[in-house]
Coordinates of C-alpha atoms in Angstrom, one line a residue:
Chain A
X1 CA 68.4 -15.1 41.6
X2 CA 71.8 -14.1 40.3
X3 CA 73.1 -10.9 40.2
X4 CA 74.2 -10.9 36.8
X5 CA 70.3 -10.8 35.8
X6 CA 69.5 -7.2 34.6
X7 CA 66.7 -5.3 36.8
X8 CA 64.1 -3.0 36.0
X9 CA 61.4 -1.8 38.3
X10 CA 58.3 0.0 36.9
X11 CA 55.9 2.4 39.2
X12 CA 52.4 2.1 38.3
X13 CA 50.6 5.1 39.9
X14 CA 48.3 5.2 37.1
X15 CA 44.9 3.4 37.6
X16 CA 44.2 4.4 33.7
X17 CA 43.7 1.6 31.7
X18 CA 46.0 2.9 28.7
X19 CA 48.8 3.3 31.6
X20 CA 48.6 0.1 32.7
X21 CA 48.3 -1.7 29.8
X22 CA 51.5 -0.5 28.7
X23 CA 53.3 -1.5 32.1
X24 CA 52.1 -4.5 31.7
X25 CA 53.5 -5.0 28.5
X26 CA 56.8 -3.5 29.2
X27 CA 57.2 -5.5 32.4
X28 CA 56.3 -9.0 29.9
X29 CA 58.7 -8.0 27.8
X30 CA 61.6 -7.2 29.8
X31 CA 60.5 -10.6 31.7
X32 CA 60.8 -12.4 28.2
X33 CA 64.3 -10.9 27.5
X34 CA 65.4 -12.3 31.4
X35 CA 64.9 -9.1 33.5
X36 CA 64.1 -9.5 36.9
X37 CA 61.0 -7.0 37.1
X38 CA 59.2 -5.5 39.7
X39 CA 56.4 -3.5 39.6
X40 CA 55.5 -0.9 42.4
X41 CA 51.6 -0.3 42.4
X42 CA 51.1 2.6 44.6
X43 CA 48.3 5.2 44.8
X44 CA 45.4 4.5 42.1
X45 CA 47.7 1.9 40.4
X46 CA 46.4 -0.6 43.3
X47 CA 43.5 -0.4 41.7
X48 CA 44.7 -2.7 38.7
X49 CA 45.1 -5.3 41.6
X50 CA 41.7 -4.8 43.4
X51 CA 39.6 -8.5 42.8
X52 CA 36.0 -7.7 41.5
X53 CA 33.7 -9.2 43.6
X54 CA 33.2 -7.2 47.1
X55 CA 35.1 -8.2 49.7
X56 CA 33.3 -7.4 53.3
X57 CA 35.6 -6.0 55.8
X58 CA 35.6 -3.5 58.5
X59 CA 36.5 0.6 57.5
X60 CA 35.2 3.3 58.6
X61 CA 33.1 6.0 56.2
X62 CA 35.9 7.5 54.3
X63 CA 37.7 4.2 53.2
X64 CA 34.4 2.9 52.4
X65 CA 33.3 6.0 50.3
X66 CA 37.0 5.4 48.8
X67 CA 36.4 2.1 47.9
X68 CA 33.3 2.3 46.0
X69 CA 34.7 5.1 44.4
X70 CA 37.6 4.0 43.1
X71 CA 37.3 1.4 39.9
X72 CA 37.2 -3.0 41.5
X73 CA 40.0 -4.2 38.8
X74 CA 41.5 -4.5 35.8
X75 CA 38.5 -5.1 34.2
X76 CA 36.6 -1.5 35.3
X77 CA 39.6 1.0 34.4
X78 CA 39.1 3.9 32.9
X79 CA 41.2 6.0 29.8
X80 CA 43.8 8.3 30.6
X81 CA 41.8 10.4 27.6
X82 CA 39.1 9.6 25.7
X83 CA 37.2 7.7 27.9
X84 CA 33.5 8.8 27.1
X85 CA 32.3 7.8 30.6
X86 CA 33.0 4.6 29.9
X87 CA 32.9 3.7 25.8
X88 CA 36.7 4.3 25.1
X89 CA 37.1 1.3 27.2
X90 CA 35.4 -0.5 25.1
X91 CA 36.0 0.5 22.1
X92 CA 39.8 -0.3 22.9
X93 CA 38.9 -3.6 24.3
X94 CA 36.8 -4.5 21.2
X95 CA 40.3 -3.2 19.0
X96 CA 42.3 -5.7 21.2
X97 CA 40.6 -8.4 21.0
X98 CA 40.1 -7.9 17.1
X99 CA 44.2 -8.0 17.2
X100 CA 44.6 -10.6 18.8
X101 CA 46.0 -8.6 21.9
X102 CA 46.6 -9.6 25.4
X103 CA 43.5 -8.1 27.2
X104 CA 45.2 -6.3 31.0
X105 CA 43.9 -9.3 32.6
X106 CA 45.5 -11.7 30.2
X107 CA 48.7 -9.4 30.7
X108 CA 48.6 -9.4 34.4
X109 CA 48.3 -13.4 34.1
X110 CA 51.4 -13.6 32.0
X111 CA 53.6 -11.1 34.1
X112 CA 52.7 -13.9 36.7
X113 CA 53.3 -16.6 34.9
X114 CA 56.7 -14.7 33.9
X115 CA 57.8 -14.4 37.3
X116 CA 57.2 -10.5 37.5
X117 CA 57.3 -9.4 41.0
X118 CA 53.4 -7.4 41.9
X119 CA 54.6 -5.3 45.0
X120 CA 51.4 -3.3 46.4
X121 CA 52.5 -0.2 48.5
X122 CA 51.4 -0.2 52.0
X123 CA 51.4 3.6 52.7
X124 CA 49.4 4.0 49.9
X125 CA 47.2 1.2 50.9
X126 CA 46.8 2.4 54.6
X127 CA 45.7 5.7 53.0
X128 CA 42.9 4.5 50.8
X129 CA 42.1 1.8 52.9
X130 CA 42.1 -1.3 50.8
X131 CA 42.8 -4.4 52.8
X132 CA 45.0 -7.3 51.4
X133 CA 41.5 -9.5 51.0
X134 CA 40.6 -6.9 48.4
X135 CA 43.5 -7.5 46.4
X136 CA 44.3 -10.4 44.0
X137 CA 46.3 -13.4 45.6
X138 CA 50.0 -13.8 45.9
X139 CA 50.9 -9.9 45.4
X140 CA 54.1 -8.6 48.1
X141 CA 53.3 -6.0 50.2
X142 CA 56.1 -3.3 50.6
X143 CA 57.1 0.5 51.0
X144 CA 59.0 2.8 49.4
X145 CA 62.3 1.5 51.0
X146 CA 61.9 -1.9 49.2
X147 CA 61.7 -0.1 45.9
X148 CA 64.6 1.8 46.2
X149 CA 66.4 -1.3 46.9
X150 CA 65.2 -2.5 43.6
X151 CA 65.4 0.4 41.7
X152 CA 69.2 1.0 42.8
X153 CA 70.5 -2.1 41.0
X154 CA 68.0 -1.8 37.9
X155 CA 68.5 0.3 34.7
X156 CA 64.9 0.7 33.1
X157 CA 63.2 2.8 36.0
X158 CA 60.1 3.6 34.8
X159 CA 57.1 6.1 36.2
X160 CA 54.2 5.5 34.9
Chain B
X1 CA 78.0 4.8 16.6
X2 CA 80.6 3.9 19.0
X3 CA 79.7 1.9 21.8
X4 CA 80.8 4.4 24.0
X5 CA 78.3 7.0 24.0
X6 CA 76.0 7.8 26.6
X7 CA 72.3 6.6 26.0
X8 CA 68.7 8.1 26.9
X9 CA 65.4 7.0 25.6
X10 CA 62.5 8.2 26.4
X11 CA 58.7 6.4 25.6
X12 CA 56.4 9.4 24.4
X13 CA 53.2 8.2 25.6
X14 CA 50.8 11.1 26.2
X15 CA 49.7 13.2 23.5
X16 CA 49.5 16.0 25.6
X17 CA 51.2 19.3 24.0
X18 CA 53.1 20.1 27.6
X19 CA 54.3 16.6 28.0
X20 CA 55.3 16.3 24.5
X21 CA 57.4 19.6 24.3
X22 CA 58.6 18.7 27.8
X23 CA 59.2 15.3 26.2
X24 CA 61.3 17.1 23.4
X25 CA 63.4 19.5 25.4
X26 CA 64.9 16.6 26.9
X27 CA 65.3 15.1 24.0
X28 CA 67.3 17.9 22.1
X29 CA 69.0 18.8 25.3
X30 CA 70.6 14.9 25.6
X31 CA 71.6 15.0 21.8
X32 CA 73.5 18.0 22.3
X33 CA 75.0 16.5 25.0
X34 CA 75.9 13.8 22.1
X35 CA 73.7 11.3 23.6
X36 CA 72.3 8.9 21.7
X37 CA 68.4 9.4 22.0
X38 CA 65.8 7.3 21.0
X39 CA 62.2 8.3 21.6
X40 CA 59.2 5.8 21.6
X41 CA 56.0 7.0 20.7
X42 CA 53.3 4.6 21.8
X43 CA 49.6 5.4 22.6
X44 CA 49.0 9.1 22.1
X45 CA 52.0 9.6 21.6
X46 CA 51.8 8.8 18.1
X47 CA 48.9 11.6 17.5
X48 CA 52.2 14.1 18.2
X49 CA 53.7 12.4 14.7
X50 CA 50.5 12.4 12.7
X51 CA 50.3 14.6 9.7
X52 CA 47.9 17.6 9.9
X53 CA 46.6 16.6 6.4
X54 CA 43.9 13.4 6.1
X55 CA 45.0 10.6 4.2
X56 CA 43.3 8.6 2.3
X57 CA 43.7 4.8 3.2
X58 CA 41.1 2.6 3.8
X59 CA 40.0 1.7 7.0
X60 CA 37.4 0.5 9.4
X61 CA 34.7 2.1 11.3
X62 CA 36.2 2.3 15.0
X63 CA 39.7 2.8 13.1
X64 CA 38.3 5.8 11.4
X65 CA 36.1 6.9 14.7
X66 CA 39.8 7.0 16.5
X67 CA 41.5 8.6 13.5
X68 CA 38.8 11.8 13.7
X69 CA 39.1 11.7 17.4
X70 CA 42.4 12.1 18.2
X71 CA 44.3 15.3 17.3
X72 CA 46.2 15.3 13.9
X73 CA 49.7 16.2 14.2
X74 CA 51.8 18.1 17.0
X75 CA 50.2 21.6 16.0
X76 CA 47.2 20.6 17.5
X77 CA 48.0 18.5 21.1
X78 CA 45.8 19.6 23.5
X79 CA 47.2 20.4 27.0
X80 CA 47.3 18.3 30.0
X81 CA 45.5 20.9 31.8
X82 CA 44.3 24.4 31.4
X83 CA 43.1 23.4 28.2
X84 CA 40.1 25.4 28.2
X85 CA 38.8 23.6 25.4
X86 CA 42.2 24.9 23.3
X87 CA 42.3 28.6 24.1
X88 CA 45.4 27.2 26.4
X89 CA 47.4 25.9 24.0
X90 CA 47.1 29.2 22.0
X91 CA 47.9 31.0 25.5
X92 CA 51.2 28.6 25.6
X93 CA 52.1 28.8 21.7
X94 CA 51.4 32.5 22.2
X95 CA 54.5 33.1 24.9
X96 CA 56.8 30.6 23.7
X97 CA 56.8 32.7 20.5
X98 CA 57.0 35.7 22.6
X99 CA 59.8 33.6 24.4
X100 CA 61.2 33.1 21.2
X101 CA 61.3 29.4 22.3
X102 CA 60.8 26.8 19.3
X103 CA 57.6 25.4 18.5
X104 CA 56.9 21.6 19.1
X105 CA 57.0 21.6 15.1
X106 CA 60.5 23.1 15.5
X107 CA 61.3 21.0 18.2
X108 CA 60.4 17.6 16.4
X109 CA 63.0 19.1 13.3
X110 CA 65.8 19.8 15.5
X111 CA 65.6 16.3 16.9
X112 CA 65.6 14.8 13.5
X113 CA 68.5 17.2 12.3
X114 CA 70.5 16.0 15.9
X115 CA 69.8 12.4 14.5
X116 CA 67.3 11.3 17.7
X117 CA 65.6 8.4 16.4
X118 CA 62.4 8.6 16.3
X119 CA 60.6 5.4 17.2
X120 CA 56.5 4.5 16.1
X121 CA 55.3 1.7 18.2
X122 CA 53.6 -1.2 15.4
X123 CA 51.6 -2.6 18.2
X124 CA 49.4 0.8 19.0
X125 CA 49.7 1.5 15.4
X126 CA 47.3 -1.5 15.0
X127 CA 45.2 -1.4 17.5
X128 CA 44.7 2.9 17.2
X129 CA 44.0 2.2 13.4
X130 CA 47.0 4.4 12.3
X131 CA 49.0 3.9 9.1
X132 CA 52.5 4.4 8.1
X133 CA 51.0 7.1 5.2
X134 CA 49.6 8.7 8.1
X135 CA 52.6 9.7 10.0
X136 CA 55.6 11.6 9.4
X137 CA 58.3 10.9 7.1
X138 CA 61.5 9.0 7.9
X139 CA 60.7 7.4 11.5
X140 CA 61.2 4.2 12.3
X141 CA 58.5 1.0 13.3
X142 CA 59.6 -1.1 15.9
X143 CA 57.6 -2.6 18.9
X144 CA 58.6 -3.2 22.7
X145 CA 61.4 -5.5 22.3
X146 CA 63.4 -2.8 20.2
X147 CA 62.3 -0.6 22.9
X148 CA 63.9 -2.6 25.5
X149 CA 67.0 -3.3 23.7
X150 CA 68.2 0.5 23.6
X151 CA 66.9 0.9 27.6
X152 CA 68.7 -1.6 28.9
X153 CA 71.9 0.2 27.4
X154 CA 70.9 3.4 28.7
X155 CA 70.7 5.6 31.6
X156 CA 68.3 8.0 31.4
X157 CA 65.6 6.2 30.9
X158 CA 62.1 8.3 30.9
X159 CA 57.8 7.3 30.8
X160 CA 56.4 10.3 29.4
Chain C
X1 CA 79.7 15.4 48.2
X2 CA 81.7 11.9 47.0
X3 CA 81.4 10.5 43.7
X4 CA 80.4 7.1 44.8
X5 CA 77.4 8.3 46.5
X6 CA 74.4 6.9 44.6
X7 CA 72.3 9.9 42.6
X8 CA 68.8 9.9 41.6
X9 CA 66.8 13.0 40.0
X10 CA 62.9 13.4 39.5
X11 CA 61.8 15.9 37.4
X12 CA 58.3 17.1 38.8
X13 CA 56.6 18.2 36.0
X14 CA 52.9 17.4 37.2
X15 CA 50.8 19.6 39.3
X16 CA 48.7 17.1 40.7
X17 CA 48.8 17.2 44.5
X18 CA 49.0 12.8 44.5
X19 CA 52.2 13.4 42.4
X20 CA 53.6 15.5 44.1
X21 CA 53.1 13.6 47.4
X22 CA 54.3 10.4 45.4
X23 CA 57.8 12.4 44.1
X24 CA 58.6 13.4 47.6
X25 CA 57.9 10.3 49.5
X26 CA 60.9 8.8 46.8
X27 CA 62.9 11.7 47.2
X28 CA 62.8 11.6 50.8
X29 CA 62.9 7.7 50.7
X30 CA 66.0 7.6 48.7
X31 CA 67.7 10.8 50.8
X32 CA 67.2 8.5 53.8
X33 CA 69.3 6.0 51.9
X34 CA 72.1 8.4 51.2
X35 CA 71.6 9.0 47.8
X36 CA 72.2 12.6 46.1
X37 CA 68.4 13.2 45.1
X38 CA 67.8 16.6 42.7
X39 CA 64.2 17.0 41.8
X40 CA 63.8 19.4 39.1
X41 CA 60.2 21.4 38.8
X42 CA 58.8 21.9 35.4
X43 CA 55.5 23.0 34.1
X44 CA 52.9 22.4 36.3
X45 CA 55.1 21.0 38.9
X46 CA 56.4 24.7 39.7
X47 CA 52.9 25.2 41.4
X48 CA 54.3 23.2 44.2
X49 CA 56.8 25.5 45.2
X50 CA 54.6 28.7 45.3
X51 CA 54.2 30.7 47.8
X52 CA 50.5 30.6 48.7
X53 CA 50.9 34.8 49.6
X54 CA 50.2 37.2 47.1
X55 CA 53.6 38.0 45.7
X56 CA 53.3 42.0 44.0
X57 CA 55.5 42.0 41.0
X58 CA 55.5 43.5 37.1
X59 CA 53.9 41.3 35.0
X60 CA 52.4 41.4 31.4
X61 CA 48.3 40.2 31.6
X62 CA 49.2 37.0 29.8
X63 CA 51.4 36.2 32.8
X64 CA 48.9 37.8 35.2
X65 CA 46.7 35.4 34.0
X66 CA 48.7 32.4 34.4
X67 CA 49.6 33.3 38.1
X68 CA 45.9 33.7 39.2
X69 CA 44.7 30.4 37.5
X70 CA 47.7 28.1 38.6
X71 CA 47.6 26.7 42.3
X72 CA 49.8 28.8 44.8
X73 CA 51.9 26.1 46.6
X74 CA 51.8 23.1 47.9
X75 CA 48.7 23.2 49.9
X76 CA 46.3 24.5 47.1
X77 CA 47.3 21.3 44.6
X78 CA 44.2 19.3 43.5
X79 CA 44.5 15.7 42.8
X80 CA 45.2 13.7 39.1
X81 CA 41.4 11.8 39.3
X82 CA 38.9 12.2 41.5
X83 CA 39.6 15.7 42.7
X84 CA 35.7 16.4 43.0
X85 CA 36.0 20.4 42.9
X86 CA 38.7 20.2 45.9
X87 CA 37.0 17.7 47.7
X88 CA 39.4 15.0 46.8
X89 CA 42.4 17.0 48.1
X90 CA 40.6 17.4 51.8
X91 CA 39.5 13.7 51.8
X92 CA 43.3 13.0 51.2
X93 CA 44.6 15.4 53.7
X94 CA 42.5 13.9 56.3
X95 CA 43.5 10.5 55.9
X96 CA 46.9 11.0 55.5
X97 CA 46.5 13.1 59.1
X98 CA 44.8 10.5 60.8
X99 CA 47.5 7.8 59.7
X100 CA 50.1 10.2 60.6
X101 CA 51.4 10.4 57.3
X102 CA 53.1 13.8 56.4
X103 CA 51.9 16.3 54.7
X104 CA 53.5 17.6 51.3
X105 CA 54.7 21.0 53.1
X106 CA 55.8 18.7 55.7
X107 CA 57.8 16.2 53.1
X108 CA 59.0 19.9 51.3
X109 CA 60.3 20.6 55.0
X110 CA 62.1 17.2 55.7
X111 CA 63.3 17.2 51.7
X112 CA 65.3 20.0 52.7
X113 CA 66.4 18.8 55.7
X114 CA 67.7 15.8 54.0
X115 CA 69.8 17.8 51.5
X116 CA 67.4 17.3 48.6
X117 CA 68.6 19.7 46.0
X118 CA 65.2 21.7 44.6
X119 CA 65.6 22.9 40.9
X120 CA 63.4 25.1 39.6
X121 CA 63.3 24.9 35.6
X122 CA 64.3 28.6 34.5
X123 CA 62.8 28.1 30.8
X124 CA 59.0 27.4 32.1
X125 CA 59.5 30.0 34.8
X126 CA 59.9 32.0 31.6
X127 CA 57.0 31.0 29.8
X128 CA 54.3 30.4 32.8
X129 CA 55.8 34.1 34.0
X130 CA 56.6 32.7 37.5
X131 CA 59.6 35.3 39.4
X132 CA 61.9 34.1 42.2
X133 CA 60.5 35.9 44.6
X134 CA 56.7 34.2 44.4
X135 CA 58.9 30.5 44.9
X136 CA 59.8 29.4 48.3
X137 CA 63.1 30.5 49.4
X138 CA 66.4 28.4 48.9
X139 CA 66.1 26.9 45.2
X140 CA 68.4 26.9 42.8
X141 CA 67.6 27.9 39.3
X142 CA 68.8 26.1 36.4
X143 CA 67.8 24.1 32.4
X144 CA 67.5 21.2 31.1
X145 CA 71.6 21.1 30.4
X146 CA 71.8 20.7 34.6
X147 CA 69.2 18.6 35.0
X148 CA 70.8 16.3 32.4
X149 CA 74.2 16.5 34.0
X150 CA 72.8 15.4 37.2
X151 CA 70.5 12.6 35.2
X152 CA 73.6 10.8 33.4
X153 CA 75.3 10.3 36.5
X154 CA 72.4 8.6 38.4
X155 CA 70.5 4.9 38.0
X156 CA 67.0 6.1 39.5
X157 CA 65.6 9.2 36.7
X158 CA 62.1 9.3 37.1
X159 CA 59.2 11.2 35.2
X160 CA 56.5 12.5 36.7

């Protein structure tokens, strides 16, 4: 890619719905205006990535207790607020849809189709042991080094 | 405005009364700086704008449900924690008056007065059910790709 | 230090123990790199740097009260989701031991070592009632006017 393409690099540490939806539609939309974009999922933002069928594997207790707790995909996140133990997902879903709006799936299909670059964090990873087979296909697998890289030539840094 | 000046934006999405003061601060502190700040209020961000009177508009169900949910206007954000079901945000109003530190209310008029634009995000609007009526006086409707726009000119560039 | 070195600033404003982890691992990722990294505690994000000893000091009851229901330091922070009544945080703390990852004292330790510039934020010092002397030694102490001095200069500002 040329240099002359403006960057921006989005963390998602958030594995609430709300939070990711609007990385997702930031990252689409600096794609569409011919960013180069990367987005960082690290900690609880992997789980945005998990697949949600079970994948078997080898871990010991802890990862395995980790795993089941944490939420299998886009589909199963939560709300940063509101969430009801479970209903304000839905009720946002059902809003969405009314509009017309991209569902996170849908989103996470585009930023692909867009050429957005999924980076999953490996320290993270190692920590809550999720395996690559648990993640959706064709993600990068990186540290924090290979974000700072990014992040250095980009503008539009983003925490999220 | 010249093209010279330095740029910040900031994308208000938490309705949390910490975050959105924090959110403000920043705010007020780059416009004195003579920064040209532009704050996005997506998500619950835009509950920090609502008026603290109900309007009458006509609405759906879920619209309404969200509307009597979420907190009407910046006097009464909940915090992000310690909220002990409000008694924290009294315990925080309560010393920055003691302080003599402004108010979020006050804080949200000193941005105006420094001309920060103030940004409502159309796509949220919809889908949270929120009217133009609804909101504060004098902002401005835009949607991700203004958003963009004024980032990619900027430096400081915050998810809030 | 040069001008051309590369800057970066976080401002810590989160008290969650994953954030905190997540805003040093960047700092001391991006020190490691040679960049001039200034995090800058707010709010919540002050907890990190407590001293977990009882400090004595004069205080009013309203700060009293803050002190003894705000984490003291680094090692008492509970996580942003499943925390679990403090469970969370020792699940976390194990892993992280048994990959060898460091823990947050440890990445407060090498963040120093590195030249990471600490900034406590004086104005929520004010209002949480938090003294110098109940922080960990070797901070500075400075607003929102340093933090955005530091933040203009640099291409990596991160929230969190």
């Amino acid at each position: 890619m040329s240099e002359s393409k403006e960057k921006s690099t989005i963390v998602l540490f958030s594995g609430d719905l709300d939070k990711a939806i609007a990385a997702f539609i930031i990252a689409n939309g600096a794609a569409a205006y011919d960013h180069e974009v990367t987005i960082f999922f690290t900690f609880w933002g992997l789980n945005t990535l998990r697949k949600d069928q079970d994948v078997a594997n080898e871990k010991g207790w802890l990862e395995k207790a980790f795993g089941r707790m944490m939420p299998r995909g886009a589909d199963k996140l939560g709300l940063s607020r509101m969430n009801f133990g479970g209903l304000g997902p839905k009720m946002i879903k059902h809003v969405m849809k009314k509009h017309n709006a991209l569902s996170l799936p849908q989103l996470i299909e585009l930023a692909r189709e867009q050429g957005v670059r999924m980076v999953a964090c490996t320290m993270t990873m190692d920590l809550l042991g999720l395996q690559q087979e648990e993640l959706l296909d064709g993600l990068e697998y990186a540290g924090v080094a290979a974000y700072l890289g990014d992040a250095a030539d980009a503008r539009v840094n983003l925490f999220i």
